[in-house]
Amino acid sequence: MIVATRWLGWVSLGFALGCQNGDDASTGEATASVASTGGSTGGDETTTPTGGVMTTTVDTAEPVVCDTPEGCTAMAEGDLADVTMPFFRGTFCVSDAVKPGDKLAISVTTCAHPCLTLAKYAFKWANRCDADGCEAALAFYHPGVTGAACPADVFGEFDPAACVLAGPYTLGIQPPAMEGRGSLLLPFLTNADAAAIAGGEEGAALWARVDAHAQAAPRRIAISYAAGNQSAPASCGEGVAGCTCSSVGLE
């Protein structure tokens, strides 16, 4: 189980704790930075989601146990086709001080092994709340990945100097409208987890897969929500005011 960073001392602004969660998804082309408001994106078309109450039941299947990228290095090798690859390594940035109700501006840059070809990206997010507060998880993945003559560590910690960087992809997600401190988690997931999420899992089932793995500290960025904060920037990135960035697995 992960040790979650939760919001403390928040004041509810029209959001009821309990079973309400925000879950949504978006897709785009991996060869371009496609902006999204959190709905589904195809080309330049964007559909804004309405949000809603979580209805997904908890996945009863046991998620694949794989606590670190090193533990996944034997998952696949050789010629690969139609693999759903989650964010194993790379960088991501998020607006870290925003007004309650603002969308979070996020950018994600994926490190991929040079044997791979990434054609698309997609993401889902889920907000989880209890009496102690809320946290948001962003499941970011690349569907339809192909590979040629890939080594056993294609999804592991190969030499960072070999990384082929894809992105940055610009996206936005909607957190609960509260004041206080929170965090965004870009979780470690296995290929099997990502495929299941791409296949329709969300809400509690998404969290079950997140919670099946130890989550390294660089995968979580703290966020401050306060009415006195500036509005979130339209887009986030390294060197952008109001954004914090984190590097995962590139040391």
PDB file of N, CA, C and O in Angstrom, residues 7 22-26 35-41 46-51 93-107 123 125 127 136 138 170-178 183-184 223-226 229-236 241-243:
ATOM      1  N   TRP A   7      -5.040  15.983   1.996  1.00  0.00           N
ATOM      2  CA  TRP A   7      -5.272  17.373   2.305  1.00  0.00           C
ATOM      3  C   TRP A   7      -5.601  17.519   3.774  1.00  0.00           C
ATOM      4  O   TRP A   7      -6.402  16.781   4.321  1.00  0.00           O
ATOM      5  N   GLY A  22     -13.933  12.087  -8.900  1.00  0.00           N
ATOM      6  CA  GLY A  22     -13.833  12.558 -10.267  1.00  0.00           C
ATOM      7  C   GLY A  22     -13.007  11.574 -11.057  1.00  0.00           C
ATOM      8  O   GLY A  22     -11.867  11.327 -10.734  1.00  0.00           O
ATOM      9  N   ASP A  23     -13.565  11.028 -12.122  1.00  0.00           N
ATOM     10  CA  ASP A  23     -12.852  10.082 -12.967  1.00  0.00           C
ATOM     11  C   ASP A  23     -13.113  10.467 -14.403  1.00  0.00           C
ATOM     12  O   ASP A  23     -14.240  10.710 -14.794  1.00  0.00           O
ATOM     13  N   ASP A  24     -12.068  10.522 -15.205  1.00  0.00           N
ATOM     14  CA  ASP A  24     -12.280  10.800 -16.607  1.00  0.00           C
ATOM     15  C   ASP A  24     -11.081  10.345 -17.394  1.00  0.00           C
ATOM     16  O   ASP A  24     -10.110   9.839 -16.853  1.00  0.00           O
ATOM     17  N   ALA A  25     -11.154  10.526 -18.692  1.00  0.00           N
ATOM     18  CA  ALA A  25     -10.103  10.017 -19.553  1.00  0.00           C
ATOM     19  C   ALA A  25      -9.898  10.945 -20.720  1.00  0.00           C
ATOM     20  O   ALA A  25     -10.752  11.737 -21.075  1.00  0.00           O
ATOM     21  N   SER A  26      -8.720  10.825 -21.347  1.00  0.00           N
ATOM     22  CA  SER A  26      -8.430  11.591 -22.539  1.00  0.00           C
ATOM     23  C   SER A  26      -7.414  10.848 -23.366  1.00  0.00           C
ATOM     24  O   SER A  26      -6.630  10.055 -22.856  1.00  0.00           O
ATOM     25  N   ALA A  35      -3.547  19.700 -26.418  1.00  0.00           N
ATOM     26  CA  ALA A  35      -4.160  20.229 -25.206  1.00  0.00           C
ATOM     27  C   ALA A  35      -5.503  19.581 -24.964  1.00  0.00           C
ATOM     28  O   ALA A  35      -6.227  19.271 -25.895  1.00  0.00           O
ATOM     29  N   SER A  36      -5.829  19.362 -23.703  1.00  0.00           N
ATOM     30  CA  SER A  36      -7.098  18.737 -23.355  1.00  0.00           C
ATOM     31  C   SER A  36      -7.660  19.375 -22.100  1.00  0.00           C
ATOM     32  O   SER A  36      -6.928  19.762 -21.207  1.00  0.00           O
ATOM     33  N   THR A  37      -8.983  19.502 -22.050  1.00  0.00           N
ATOM     34  CA  THR A  37      -9.620  20.009 -20.844  1.00  0.00           C
ATOM     35  C   THR A  37     -10.054  18.872 -19.930  1.00  0.00           C
ATOM     36  O   THR A  37     -10.704  19.098 -18.936  1.00  0.00           O
ATOM     37  N   GLY A  38      -9.695  17.666 -20.270  1.00  0.00           N
ATOM     38  CA  GLY A  38     -10.001  16.534 -19.406  1.00  0.00           C
ATOM     39  C   GLY A  38     -11.013  15.585 -19.992  1.00  0.00           C
ATOM     40  O   GLY A  38     -11.355  14.606 -19.373  1.00  0.00           O
ATOM     41  N   GLY A  39     -11.512  15.855 -21.181  1.00  0.00           N
ATOM     42  CA  GLY A  39     -12.424  14.929 -21.833  1.00  0.00           C
ATOM     43  C   GLY A  39     -11.656  14.067 -22.806  1.00  0.00           C
ATOM     44  O   GLY A  39     -10.468  13.840 -22.664  1.00  0.00           O
ATOM     45  N   SER A  40     -12.350  13.570 -23.865  1.00  0.00           N
ATOM     46  CA  SER A  40     -11.632  12.801 -24.853  1.00  0.00           C
ATOM     47  C   SER A  40     -11.228  13.705 -25.998  1.00  0.00           C
ATOM     48  O   SER A  40     -12.009  14.517 -26.449  1.00  0.00           O
ATOM     49  N   THR A  41      -9.976  13.548 -26.424  1.00  0.00           N
ATOM     50  CA  THR A  41      -9.424  14.423 -27.443  1.00  0.00           C
ATOM     51  C   THR A  41      -9.029  13.616 -28.658  1.00  0.00           C
ATOM     52  O   THR A  41      -8.339  12.635 -28.548  1.00  0.00           O
ATOM     53  N   THR A  46     -12.172  18.622 -28.644  1.00  0.00           N
ATOM     54  CA  THR A  46     -12.142  18.333 -27.212  1.00  0.00           C
ATOM     55  C   THR A  46     -13.552  18.289 -26.667  1.00  0.00           C
ATOM     56  O   THR A  46     -14.358  19.167 -26.950  1.00  0.00           O
ATOM     57  N   THR A  47     -13.856  17.269 -25.898  1.00  0.00           N
ATOM     58  CA  THR A  47     -15.141  17.155 -25.223  1.00  0.00           C
ATOM     59  C   THR A  47     -14.920  17.304 -23.736  1.00  0.00           C
ATOM     60  O   THR A  47     -14.142  16.563 -23.146  1.00  0.00           O
ATOM     61  N   THR A  48     -15.580  18.257 -23.124  1.00  0.00           N
ATOM     62  CA  THR A  48     -15.399  18.500 -21.697  1.00  0.00           C
ATOM     63  C   THR A  48     -16.298  17.577 -20.896  1.00  0.00           C
ATOM     64  O   THR A  48     -17.488  17.483 -21.156  1.00  0.00           O
ATOM     65  N   PRO A  49     -15.742  16.876 -19.908  1.00  0.00           N
ATOM     66  CA  PRO A  49     -16.557  15.952 -19.110  1.00  0.00           C
ATOM     67  C   PRO A  49     -17.423  16.689 -18.111  1.00  0.00           C
ATOM     68  O   PRO A  49     -17.175  17.835 -17.761  1.00  0.00           O
ATOM     69  N   THR A  50     -18.443  16.015 -17.646  1.00  0.00           N
ATOM     70  CA  THR A  50     -19.333  16.601 -16.644  1.00  0.00           C
ATOM     71  C   THR A  50     -19.007  16.117 -15.245  1.00  0.00           C
ATOM     72  O   THR A  50     -19.540  16.628 -14.270  1.00  0.00           O
ATOM     73  N   GLY A  51     -18.134  15.119 -15.117  1.00  0.00           N
ATOM     74  CA  GLY A  51     -17.817  14.568 -13.794  1.00  0.00           C
ATOM     75  C   GLY A  51     -18.974  13.707 -13.314  1.00  0.00           C
ATOM     76  O   GLY A  51     -19.921  13.405 -14.038  1.00  0.00           O
ATOM     77  N   CYS A  93       5.071  17.811 -14.725  1.00  0.00           N
ATOM     78  CA  CYS A  93       4.929  19.085 -14.035  1.00  0.00           C
ATOM     79  C   CYS A  93       3.451  19.325 -13.754  1.00  0.00           C
ATOM     80  O   CYS A  93       2.584  18.874 -14.517  1.00  0.00           O
ATOM     81  N   VAL A  94       3.153  20.049 -12.661  1.00  0.00           N
ATOM     82  CA  VAL A  94       1.769  20.356 -12.313  1.00  0.00           C
ATOM     83  C   VAL A  94       1.712  21.730 -11.658  1.00  0.00           C
ATOM     84  O   VAL A  94       2.654  22.142 -10.984  1.00  0.00           O
ATOM     85  N   SER A  95       0.621  22.444 -11.883  1.00  0.00           N
ATOM     86  CA  SER A  95       0.403  23.715 -11.193  1.00  0.00           C
ATOM     87  C   SER A  95       0.260  23.418  -9.706  1.00  0.00           C
ATOM     88  O   SER A  95      -0.599  22.643  -9.308  1.00  0.00           O
ATOM     89  N   ASP A  96       1.109  24.037  -8.884  1.00  0.00           N
ATOM     90  CA  ASP A  96       1.221  23.623  -7.485  1.00  0.00           C
ATOM     91  C   ASP A  96       0.564  24.565  -6.491  1.00  0.00           C
ATOM     92  O   ASP A  96       0.552  24.294  -5.294  1.00  0.00           O
ATOM     93  N   ALA A  97      -0.003  25.674  -6.953  1.00  0.00           N
ATOM     94  CA  ALA A  97      -0.710  26.611  -6.071  1.00  0.00           C
ATOM     95  C   ALA A  97      -1.850  27.227  -6.871  1.00  0.00           C
ATOM     96  O   ALA A  97      -1.625  28.122  -7.692  1.00  0.00           O
ATOM     97  N   VAL A  98      -3.064  26.725  -6.672  1.00  0.00           N
ATOM     98  CA  VAL A  98      -4.193  27.119  -7.516  1.00  0.00           C
ATOM     99  C   VAL A  98      -5.403  27.474  -6.667  1.00  0.00           C
ATOM    100  O   VAL A  98      -5.463  27.169  -5.466  1.00  0.00           O
ATOM    101  N   LYS A  99      -6.351  28.127  -7.293  1.00  0.00           N
ATOM    102  CA  LYS A  99      -7.604  28.442  -6.625  1.00  0.00           C
ATOM    103  C   LYS A  99      -8.483  27.196  -6.571  1.00  0.00           C
ATOM    104  O   LYS A  99      -8.473  26.387  -7.511  1.00  0.00           O
ATOM    105  N   PRO A 100      -9.253  27.012  -5.504  1.00  0.00           N
ATOM    106  CA  PRO A 100     -10.192  25.888  -5.454  1.00  0.00           C
ATOM    107  C   PRO A 100     -11.144  25.927  -6.654  1.00  0.00           C
ATOM    108  O   PRO A 100     -11.689  26.973  -6.997  1.00  0.00           O
ATOM    109  N   GLY A 101     -11.300  24.799  -7.310  1.00  0.00           N
ATOM    110  CA  GLY A 101     -12.168  24.721  -8.479  1.00  0.00           C
ATOM    111  C   GLY A 101     -11.439  24.835  -9.793  1.00  0.00           C
ATOM    112  O   GLY A 101     -11.983  24.478 -10.840  1.00  0.00           O
ATOM    113  N   ASP A 102     -10.190  25.352  -9.776  1.00  0.00           N
ATOM    114  CA  ASP A 102      -9.409  25.416 -11.008  1.00  0.00           C
ATOM    115  C   ASP A 102      -8.963  24.022 -11.429  1.00  0.00           C
ATOM    116  O   ASP A 102      -8.700  23.156 -10.585  1.00  0.00           O
ATOM    117  N   LYS A 103      -8.862  23.830 -12.736  1.00  0.00           N
ATOM    118  CA  LYS A 103      -8.245  22.602 -13.234  1.00  0.00           C
ATOM    119  C   LYS A 103      -6.744  22.653 -12.962  1.00  0.00           C
ATOM    120  O   LYS A 103      -6.148  23.725 -12.902  1.00  0.00           O
ATOM    121  N   LEU A 104      -6.151  21.487 -12.792  1.00  0.00           N
ATOM    122  CA  LEU A 104      -4.703  21.393 -12.660  1.00  0.00           C
ATOM    123  C   LEU A 104      -4.094  21.356 -14.053  1.00  0.00           C
ATOM    124  O   LEU A 104      -4.492  20.549 -14.897  1.00  0.00           O
ATOM    125  N   ALA A 105      -3.132  22.242 -14.287  1.00  0.00           N
ATOM    126  CA  ALA A 105      -2.384  22.222 -15.540  1.00  0.00           C
ATOM    127  C   ALA A 105      -1.217  21.261 -15.384  1.00  0.00           C
ATOM    128  O   ALA A 105      -0.447  21.351 -14.427  1.00  0.00           O
ATOM    129  N   ILE A 106      -1.083  20.320 -16.310  1.00  0.00           N
ATOM    130  CA  ILE A 106      -0.106  19.245 -16.191  1.00  0.00           C
ATOM    131  C   ILE A 106       0.621  19.071 -17.524  1.00  0.00           C
ATOM    132  O   ILE A 106       0.015  19.223 -18.591  1.00  0.00           O
ATOM    133  N   SER A 107       1.898  18.748 -17.466  1.00  0.00           N
ATOM    134  CA  SER A 107       2.617  18.287 -18.652  1.00  0.00           C
ATOM    135  C   SER A 107       3.346  17.007 -18.304  1.00  0.00           C
ATOM    136  O   SER A 107       3.808  16.834 -17.174  1.00  0.00           O
ATOM    137  N   PHE A 123      -4.971   9.146 -20.927  1.00  0.00           N
ATOM    138  CA  PHE A 123      -4.873   9.223 -19.470  1.00  0.00           C
ATOM    139  C   PHE A 123      -6.256   9.186 -18.849  1.00  0.00           C
ATOM    140  O   PHE A 123      -7.254   9.540 -19.465  1.00  0.00           O
ATOM    141  N   TRP A 125      -7.938   9.917 -14.703  1.00  0.00           N
ATOM    142  CA  TRP A 125      -7.598  10.338 -13.346  1.00  0.00           C
ATOM    143  C   TRP A 125      -8.743  10.013 -12.403  1.00  0.00           C
ATOM    144  O   TRP A 125      -9.882   9.820 -12.811  1.00  0.00           O
ATOM    145  N   ASN A 127     -10.094  11.027  -8.239  1.00  0.00           N
ATOM    146  CA  ASN A 127      -9.966  11.734  -6.963  1.00  0.00           C
ATOM    147  C   ASN A 127     -10.504  10.830  -5.868  1.00  0.00           C
ATOM    148  O   ASN A 127     -11.594  10.275  -5.993  1.00  0.00           O
ATOM    149  N   ALA A 136      -5.353  12.927  -5.723  1.00  0.00           N
ATOM    150  CA  ALA A 136      -5.669  12.673  -7.128  1.00  0.00           C
ATOM    151  C   ALA A 136      -4.584  11.802  -7.731  1.00  0.00           C
ATOM    152  O   ALA A 136      -3.390  12.008  -7.487  1.00  0.00           O
ATOM    153  N   LEU A 138      -3.164  10.261 -11.448  1.00  0.00           N
ATOM    154  CA  LEU A 138      -3.203  10.392 -12.904  1.00  0.00           C
ATOM    155  C   LEU A 138      -2.583   9.148 -13.516  1.00  0.00           C
ATOM    156  O   LEU A 138      -1.376   8.908 -13.387  1.00  0.00           O
ATOM    157  N   THR A 170       0.489  18.138 -23.002  1.00  0.00           N
ATOM    158  CA  THR A 170      -0.192  19.115 -22.145  1.00  0.00           C
ATOM    159  C   THR A 170      -1.608  18.649 -21.872  1.00  0.00           C
ATOM    160  O   THR A 170      -2.357  18.339 -22.800  1.00  0.00           O
ATOM    161  N   LEU A 171      -1.981  18.578 -20.591  1.00  0.00           N
ATOM    162  CA  LEU A 171      -3.313  18.107 -20.224  1.00  0.00           C
ATOM    163  C   LEU A 171      -3.793  18.828 -18.975  1.00  0.00           C
ATOM    164  O   LEU A 171      -3.042  19.567 -18.338  1.00  0.00           O
ATOM    165  N   GLY A 172      -5.040  18.616 -18.642  1.00  0.00           N
ATOM    166  CA  GLY A 172      -5.613  19.198 -17.440  1.00  0.00           C
ATOM    167  C   GLY A 172      -6.594  18.232 -16.810  1.00  0.00           C
ATOM    168  O   GLY A 172      -7.281  17.490 -17.515  1.00  0.00           O
ATOM    169  N   ILE A 173      -6.632  18.217 -15.484  1.00  0.00           N
ATOM    170  CA  ILE A 173      -7.598  17.379 -14.785  1.00  0.00           C
ATOM    171  C   ILE A 173      -8.305  18.213 -13.724  1.00  0.00           C
ATOM    172  O   ILE A 173      -7.803  19.252 -13.296  1.00  0.00           O
ATOM    173  N   GLN A 174      -9.465  17.769 -13.292  1.00  0.00           N
ATOM    174  CA  GLN A 174     -10.292  18.520 -12.356  1.00  0.00           C
ATOM    175  C   GLN A 174     -10.230  17.904 -10.963  1.00  0.00           C
ATOM    176  O   GLN A 174     -10.750  16.813 -10.748  1.00  0.00           O
ATOM    177  N   PRO A 175      -9.603  18.581  -9.991  1.00  0.00           N
ATOM    178  CA  PRO A 175      -9.622  18.094  -8.613  1.00  0.00           C
ATOM    179  C   PRO A 175     -10.884  18.560  -7.903  1.00  0.00           C
ATOM    180  O   PRO A 175     -11.600  19.441  -8.405  1.00  0.00           O
ATOM    181  N   PRO A 176     -11.192  18.028  -6.738  1.00  0.00           N
ATOM    182  CA  PRO A 176     -12.325  18.543  -5.962  1.00  0.00           C
ATOM    183  C   PRO A 176     -12.108  20.009  -5.610  1.00  0.00           C
ATOM    184  O   PRO A 176     -10.976  20.461  -5.425  1.00  0.00           O
ATOM    185  N   ALA A 177     -13.194  20.783  -5.510  1.00  0.00           N
ATOM    186  CA  ALA A 177     -13.113  22.215  -5.204  1.00  0.00           C
ATOM    187  C   ALA A 177     -13.027  22.402  -3.693  1.00  0.00           C
ATOM    188  O   ALA A 177     -14.038  22.597  -3.020  1.00  0.00           O
ATOM    189  N   MET A 178     -11.817  22.335  -3.152  1.00  0.00           N
ATOM    190  CA  MET A 178     -11.597  22.474  -1.723  1.00  0.00           C
ATOM    191  C   MET A 178     -10.422  23.393  -1.457  1.00  0.00           C
ATOM    192  O   MET A 178      -9.595  23.629  -2.342  1.00  0.00           O
ATOM    193  N   SER A 183      -2.235  16.657  -3.227  1.00  0.00           N
ATOM    194  CA  SER A 183      -1.115  16.186  -4.038  1.00  0.00           C
ATOM    195  C   SER A 183      -1.638  15.523  -5.297  1.00  0.00           C
ATOM    196  O   SER A 183      -2.783  15.076  -5.363  1.00  0.00           O
ATOM    197  N   LEU A 184      -0.771  15.494  -6.294  1.00  0.00           N
ATOM    198  CA  LEU A 184      -1.015  14.744  -7.517  1.00  0.00           C
ATOM    199  C   LEU A 184      -0.031  13.586  -7.556  1.00  0.00           C
ATOM    200  O   LEU A 184       1.171  13.779  -7.374  1.00  0.00           O
ATOM    201  N   ILE A 223       0.398  20.055  -3.671  1.00  0.00           N
ATOM    202  CA  ILE A 223      -0.354  21.166  -4.255  1.00  0.00           C
ATOM    203  C   ILE A 223      -1.045  21.939  -3.147  1.00  0.00           C
ATOM    204  O   ILE A 223      -1.594  21.349  -2.216  1.00  0.00           O
ATOM    205  N   SER A 224      -1.033  23.270  -3.247  1.00  0.00           N
ATOM    206  CA  SER A 224      -1.751  24.130  -2.315  1.00  0.00           C
ATOM    207  C   SER A 224      -2.986  24.685  -3.007  1.00  0.00           C
ATOM    208  O   SER A 224      -2.901  25.225  -4.117  1.00  0.00           O
ATOM    209  N   TYR A 225      -4.145  24.555  -2.341  1.00  0.00           N
ATOM    210  CA  TYR A 225      -5.398  25.097  -2.856  1.00  0.00           C
ATOM    211  C   TYR A 225      -5.873  26.185  -1.900  1.00  0.00           C
ATOM    212  O   TYR A 225      -6.138  25.902  -0.729  1.00  0.00           O
ATOM    213  N   ALA A 226      -5.963  27.420  -2.374  1.00  0.00           N
ATOM    214  CA  ALA A 226      -6.401  28.526  -1.522  1.00  0.00           C
ATOM    215  C   ALA A 226      -7.016  29.614  -2.388  1.00  0.00           C
ATOM    216  O   ALA A 226      -6.571  29.858  -3.517  1.00  0.00           O
ATOM    217  N   ASN A 229      -4.713  32.206  -3.912  1.00  0.00           N
ATOM    218  CA  ASN A 229      -3.722  31.855  -4.928  1.00  0.00           C
ATOM    219  C   ASN A 229      -4.057  32.477  -6.271  1.00  0.00           C
ATOM    220  O   ASN A 229      -5.212  32.818  -6.546  1.00  0.00           O
ATOM    221  N   GLN A 230      -3.051  32.588  -7.110  1.00  0.00           N
ATOM    222  CA  GLN A 230      -3.277  33.011  -8.486  1.00  0.00           C
ATOM    223  C   GLN A 230      -4.024  31.908  -9.235  1.00  0.00           C
ATOM    224  O   GLN A 230      -3.977  30.733  -8.854  1.00  0.00           O
ATOM    225  N   SER A 231      -4.687  32.274 -10.304  1.00  0.00           N
ATOM    226  CA  SER A 231      -5.339  31.262 -11.136  1.00  0.00           C
ATOM    227  C   SER A 231      -4.279  30.343 -11.724  1.00  0.00           C
ATOM    228  O   SER A 231      -3.140  30.759 -11.971  1.00  0.00           O
ATOM    229  N   ALA A 232      -4.644  29.096 -11.935  1.00  0.00           N
ATOM    230  CA  ALA A 232      -3.695  28.137 -12.493  1.00  0.00           C
ATOM    231  C   ALA A 232      -3.271  28.576 -13.887  1.00  0.00           C
ATOM    232  O   ALA A 232      -4.064  29.142 -14.643  1.00  0.00           O
ATOM    233  N   PRO A 233      -2.013  28.359 -14.250  1.00  0.00           N
ATOM    234  CA  PRO A 233      -1.577  28.710 -15.605  1.00  0.00           C
ATOM    235  C   PRO A 233      -2.294  27.867 -16.645  1.00  0.00           C
ATOM    236  O   PRO A 233      -2.789  26.774 -16.353  1.00  0.00           O
ATOM    237  N   ALA A 234      -2.350  28.375 -17.862  1.00  0.00           N
ATOM    238  CA  ALA A 234      -3.026  27.648 -18.939  1.00  0.00           C
ATOM    239  C   ALA A 234      -2.308  26.350 -19.259  1.00  0.00           C
ATOM    240  O   ALA A 234      -2.926  25.358 -19.649  1.00  0.00           O
ATOM    241  N   SER A 235      -0.998  26.344 -19.113  1.00  0.00           N
ATOM    242  CA  SER A 235      -0.219  25.136 -19.340  1.00  0.00           C
ATOM    243  C   SER A 235       0.978  25.147 -18.403  1.00  0.00           C
ATOM    244  O   SER A 235       1.398  26.198 -17.925  1.00  0.00           O
ATOM    245  N   CYS A 236       1.503  23.979 -18.137  1.00  0.00           N
ATOM    246  CA  CYS A 236       2.595  23.830 -17.172  1.00  0.00           C
ATOM    247  C   CYS A 236       3.817  23.274 -17.864  1.00  0.00           C
ATOM    248  O   CYS A 236       3.724  22.590 -18.880  1.00  0.00           O
ATOM    249  N   ALA A 241       6.178  29.715 -14.188  1.00  0.00           N
ATOM    250  CA  ALA A 241       5.783  30.179 -12.860  1.00  0.00           C
ATOM    251  C   ALA A 241       4.510  29.482 -12.416  1.00  0.00           C
ATOM    252  O   ALA A 241       3.563  29.313 -13.192  1.00  0.00           O
ATOM    253  N   GLY A 242       4.478  29.064 -11.137  1.00  0.00           N
ATOM    254  CA  GLY A 242       3.307  28.385 -10.602  1.00  0.00           C
ATOM    255  C   GLY A 242       3.289  26.898 -10.859  1.00  0.00           C
ATOM    256  O   GLY A 242       2.267  26.245 -10.616  1.00  0.00           O
ATOM    257  N   CYS A 243       4.406  26.339 -11.348  1.00  0.00           N
ATOM    258  CA  CYS A 243       4.466  24.907 -11.630  1.00  0.00           C
ATOM    259  C   CYS A 243       5.632  24.263 -10.879  1.00  0.00           C
ATOM    260  O   CYS A 243       6.675  24.877 -10.699  1.00  0.00           O
TER     261      CYS A 243
END
